[in-house]
PDB file of C-alpha atoms in Angstrom:
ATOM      1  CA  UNK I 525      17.888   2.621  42.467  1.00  0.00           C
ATOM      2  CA  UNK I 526      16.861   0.984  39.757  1.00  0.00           C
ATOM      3  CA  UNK I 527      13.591   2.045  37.560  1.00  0.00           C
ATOM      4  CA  UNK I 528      11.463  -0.841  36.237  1.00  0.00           C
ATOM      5  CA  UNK I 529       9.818   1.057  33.510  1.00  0.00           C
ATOM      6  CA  UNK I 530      13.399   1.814  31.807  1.00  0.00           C
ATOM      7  CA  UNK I 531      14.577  -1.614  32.532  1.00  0.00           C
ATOM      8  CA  UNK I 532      12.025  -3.958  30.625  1.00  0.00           C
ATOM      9  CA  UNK I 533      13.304  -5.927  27.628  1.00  0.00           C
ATOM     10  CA  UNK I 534      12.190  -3.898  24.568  1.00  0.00           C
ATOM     11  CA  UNK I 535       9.739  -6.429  22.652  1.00  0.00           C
ATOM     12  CA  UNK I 536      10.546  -7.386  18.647  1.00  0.00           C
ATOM     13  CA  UNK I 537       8.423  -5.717  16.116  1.00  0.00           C
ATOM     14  CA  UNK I 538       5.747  -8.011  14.575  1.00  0.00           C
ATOM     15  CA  UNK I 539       4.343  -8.276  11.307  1.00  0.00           C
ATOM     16  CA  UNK I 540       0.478  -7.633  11.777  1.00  0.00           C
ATOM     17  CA  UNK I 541      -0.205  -7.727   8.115  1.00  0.00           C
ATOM     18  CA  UNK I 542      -2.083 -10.404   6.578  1.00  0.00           C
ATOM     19  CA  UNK I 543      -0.325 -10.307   3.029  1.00  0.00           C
ATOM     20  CA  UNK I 544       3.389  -9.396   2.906  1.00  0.00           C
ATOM     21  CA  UNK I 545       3.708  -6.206   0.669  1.00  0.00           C
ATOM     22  CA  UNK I 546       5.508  -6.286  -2.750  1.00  0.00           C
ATOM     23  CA  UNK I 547       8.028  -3.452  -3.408  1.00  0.00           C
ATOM     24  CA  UNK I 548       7.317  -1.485  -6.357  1.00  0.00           C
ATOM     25  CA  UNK I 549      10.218  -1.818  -8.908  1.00  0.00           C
ATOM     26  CA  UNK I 550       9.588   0.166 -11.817  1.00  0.00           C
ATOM     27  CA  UNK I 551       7.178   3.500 -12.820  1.00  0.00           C
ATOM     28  CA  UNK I 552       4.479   2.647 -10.176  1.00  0.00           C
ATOM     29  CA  UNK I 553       2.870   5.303  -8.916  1.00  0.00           C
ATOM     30  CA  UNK I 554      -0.826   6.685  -7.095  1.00  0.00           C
ATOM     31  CA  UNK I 555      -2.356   9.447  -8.094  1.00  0.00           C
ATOM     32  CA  UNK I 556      -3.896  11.323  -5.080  1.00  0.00           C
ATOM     33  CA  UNK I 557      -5.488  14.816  -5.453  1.00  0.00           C
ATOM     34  CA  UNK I 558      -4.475  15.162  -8.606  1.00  0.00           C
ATOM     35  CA  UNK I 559      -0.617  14.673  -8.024  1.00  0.00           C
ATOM     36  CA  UNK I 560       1.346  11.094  -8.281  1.00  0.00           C
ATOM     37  CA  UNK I 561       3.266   9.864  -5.324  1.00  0.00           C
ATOM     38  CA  UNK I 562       5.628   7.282  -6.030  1.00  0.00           C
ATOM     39  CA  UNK I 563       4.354   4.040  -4.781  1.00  0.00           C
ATOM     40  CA  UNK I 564       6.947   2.172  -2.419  1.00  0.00           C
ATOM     41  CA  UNK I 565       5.096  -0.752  -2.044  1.00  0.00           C
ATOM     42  CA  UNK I 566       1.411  -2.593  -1.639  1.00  0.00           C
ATOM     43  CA  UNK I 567      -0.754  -5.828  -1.572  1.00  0.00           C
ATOM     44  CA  UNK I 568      -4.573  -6.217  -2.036  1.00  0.00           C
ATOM     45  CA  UNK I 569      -5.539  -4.529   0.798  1.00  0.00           C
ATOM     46  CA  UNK I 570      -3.244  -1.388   1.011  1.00  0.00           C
ATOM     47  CA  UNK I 571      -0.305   0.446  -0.076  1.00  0.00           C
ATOM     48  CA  UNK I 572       2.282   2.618   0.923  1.00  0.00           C
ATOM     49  CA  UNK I 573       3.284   5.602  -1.130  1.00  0.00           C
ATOM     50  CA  UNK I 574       5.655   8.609  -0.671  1.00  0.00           C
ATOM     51  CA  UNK I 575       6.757  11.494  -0.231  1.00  0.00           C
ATOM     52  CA  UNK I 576       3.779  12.882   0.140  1.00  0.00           C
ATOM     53  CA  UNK I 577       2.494  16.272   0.756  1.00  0.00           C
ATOM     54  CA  UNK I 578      -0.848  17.071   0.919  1.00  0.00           C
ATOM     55  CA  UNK I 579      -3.924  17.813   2.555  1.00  0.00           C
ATOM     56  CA  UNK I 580      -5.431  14.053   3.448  1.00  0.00           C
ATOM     57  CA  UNK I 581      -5.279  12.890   7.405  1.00  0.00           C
ATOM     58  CA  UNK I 582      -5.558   9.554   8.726  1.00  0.00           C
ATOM     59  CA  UNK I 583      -9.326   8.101   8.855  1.00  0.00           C
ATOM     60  CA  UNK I 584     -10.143  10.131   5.904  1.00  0.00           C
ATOM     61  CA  UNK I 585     -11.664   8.182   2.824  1.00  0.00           C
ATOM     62  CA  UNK I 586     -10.319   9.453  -0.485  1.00  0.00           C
ATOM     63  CA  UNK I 587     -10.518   8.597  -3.971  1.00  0.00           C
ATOM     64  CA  UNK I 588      -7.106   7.423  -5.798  1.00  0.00           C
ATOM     65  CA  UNK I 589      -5.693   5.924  -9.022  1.00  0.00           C
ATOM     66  CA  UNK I 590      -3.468   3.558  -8.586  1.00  0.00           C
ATOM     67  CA  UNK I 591      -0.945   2.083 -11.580  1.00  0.00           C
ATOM     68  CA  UNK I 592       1.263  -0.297 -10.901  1.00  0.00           C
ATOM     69  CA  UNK I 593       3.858  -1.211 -13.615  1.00  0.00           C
ATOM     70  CA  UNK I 594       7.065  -3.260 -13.222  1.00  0.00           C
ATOM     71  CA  UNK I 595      10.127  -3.001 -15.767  1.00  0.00           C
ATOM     72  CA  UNK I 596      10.059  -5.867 -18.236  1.00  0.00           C
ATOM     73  CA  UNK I 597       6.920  -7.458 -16.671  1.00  0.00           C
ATOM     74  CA  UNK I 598       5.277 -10.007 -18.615  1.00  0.00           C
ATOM     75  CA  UNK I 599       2.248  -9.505 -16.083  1.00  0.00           C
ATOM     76  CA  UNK I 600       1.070  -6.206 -17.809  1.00  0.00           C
ATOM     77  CA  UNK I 601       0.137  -3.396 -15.836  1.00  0.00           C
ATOM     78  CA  UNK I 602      -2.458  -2.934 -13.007  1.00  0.00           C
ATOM     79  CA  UNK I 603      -4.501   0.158 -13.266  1.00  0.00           C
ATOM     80  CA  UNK I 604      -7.598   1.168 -10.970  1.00  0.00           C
ATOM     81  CA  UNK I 605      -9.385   4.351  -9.603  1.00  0.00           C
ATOM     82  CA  UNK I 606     -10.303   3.217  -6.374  1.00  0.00           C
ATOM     83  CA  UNK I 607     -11.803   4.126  -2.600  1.00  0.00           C
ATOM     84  CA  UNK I 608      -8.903   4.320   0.279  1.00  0.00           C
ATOM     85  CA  UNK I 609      -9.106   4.797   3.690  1.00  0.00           C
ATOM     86  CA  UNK I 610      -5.567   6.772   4.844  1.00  0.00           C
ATOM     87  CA  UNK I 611      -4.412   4.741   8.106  1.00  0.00           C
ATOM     88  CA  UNK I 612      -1.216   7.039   8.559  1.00  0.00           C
ATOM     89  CA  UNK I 613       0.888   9.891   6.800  1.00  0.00           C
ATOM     90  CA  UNK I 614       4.511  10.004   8.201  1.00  0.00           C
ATOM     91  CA  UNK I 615       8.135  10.582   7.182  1.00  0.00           C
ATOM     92  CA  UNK I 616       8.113   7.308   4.854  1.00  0.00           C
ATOM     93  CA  UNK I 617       4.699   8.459   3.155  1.00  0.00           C
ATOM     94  CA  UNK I 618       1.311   7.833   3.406  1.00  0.00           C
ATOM     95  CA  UNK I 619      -0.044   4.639   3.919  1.00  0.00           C
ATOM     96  CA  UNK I 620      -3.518   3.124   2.727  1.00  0.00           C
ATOM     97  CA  UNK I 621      -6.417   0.767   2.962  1.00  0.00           C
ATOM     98  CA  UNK I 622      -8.666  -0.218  -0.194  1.00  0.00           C
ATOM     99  CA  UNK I 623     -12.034   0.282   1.153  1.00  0.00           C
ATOM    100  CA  UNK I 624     -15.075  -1.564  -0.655  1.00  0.00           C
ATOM    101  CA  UNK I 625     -13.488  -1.869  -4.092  1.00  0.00           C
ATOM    102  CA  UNK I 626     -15.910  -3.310  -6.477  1.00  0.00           C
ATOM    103  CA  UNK I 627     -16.088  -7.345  -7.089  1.00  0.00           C
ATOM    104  CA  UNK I 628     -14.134  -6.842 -10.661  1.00  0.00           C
ATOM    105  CA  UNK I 629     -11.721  -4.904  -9.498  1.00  0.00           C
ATOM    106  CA  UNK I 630     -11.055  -6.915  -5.846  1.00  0.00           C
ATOM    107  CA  UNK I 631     -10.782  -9.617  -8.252  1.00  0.00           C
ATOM    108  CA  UNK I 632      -8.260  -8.220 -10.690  1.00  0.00           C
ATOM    109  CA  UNK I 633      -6.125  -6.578  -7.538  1.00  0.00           C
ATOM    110  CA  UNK I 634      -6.308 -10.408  -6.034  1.00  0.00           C
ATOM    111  CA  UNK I 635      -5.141 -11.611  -9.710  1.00  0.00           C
ATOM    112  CA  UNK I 636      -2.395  -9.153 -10.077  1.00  0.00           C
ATOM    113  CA  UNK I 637      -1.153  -9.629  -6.690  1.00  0.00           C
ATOM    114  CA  UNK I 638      -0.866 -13.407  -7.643  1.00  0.00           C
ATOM    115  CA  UNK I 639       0.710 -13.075 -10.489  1.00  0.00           C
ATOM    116  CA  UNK I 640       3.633 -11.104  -8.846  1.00  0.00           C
ATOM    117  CA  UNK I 641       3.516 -13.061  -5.847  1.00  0.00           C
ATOM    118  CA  UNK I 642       4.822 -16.009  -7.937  1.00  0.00           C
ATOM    119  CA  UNK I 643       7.683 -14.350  -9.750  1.00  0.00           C
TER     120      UNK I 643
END
């Protein structure tokens, strides 16, 4: 007898994002409720951060600070306090979307992400 719902080809995994993330190499971090969580990677529209432990759930909005700084980067350091929606919190971490940043700093995020892009 065979089952057809435990024979179907299992389907790849696809890449829905519309940036590729860059992985965090150096004392990056977001600070969320008042504790830092290691940031593992993120773009301009999100970021993914962990291990976290907290109170947030996913669809909540919160406010975070998020610094990213590379070893021996000549691009500086990116540092903003801005609005994220939480898409999910799972074993890896929890995982983020900016949500209505202001122009300067969607600009400087866009910059930043640019800059590192090219290296």
């Amino acid at each position: 007898m065979r089952l057809p719902f435990l024979s179907r080809p299992s389907t790849p995994a696809v890449e829905r994002r519309r940036q590729p993330r860059l992985r965090a190499r150096g004392d990056s971090f977001v600070r969320i409720e008042g504790r830092d969580v290691a940031l593992i990677n993120w773009s301009e529209e999100g970021f993914l951060a962990g291990p976290y432990a907290g109170g947030l759930i996913a669809g909540q909005k919160a406010m975070m600070r998020i610094v990213v700084r590379d070893f021996h980067d000549r691009a500086g350091k990116l540092d903003l306090e801005l609005a994220a929606v939480i898409k999910r919190i799972d074993g890896r971490g929890i995982a983020g979307r900016f949500y209505a940043p202001e122009r300067y700093k969607q600009l400087a995020l866009k910059d930043y992400y640019a800059k590192k892009r090219a290296e």
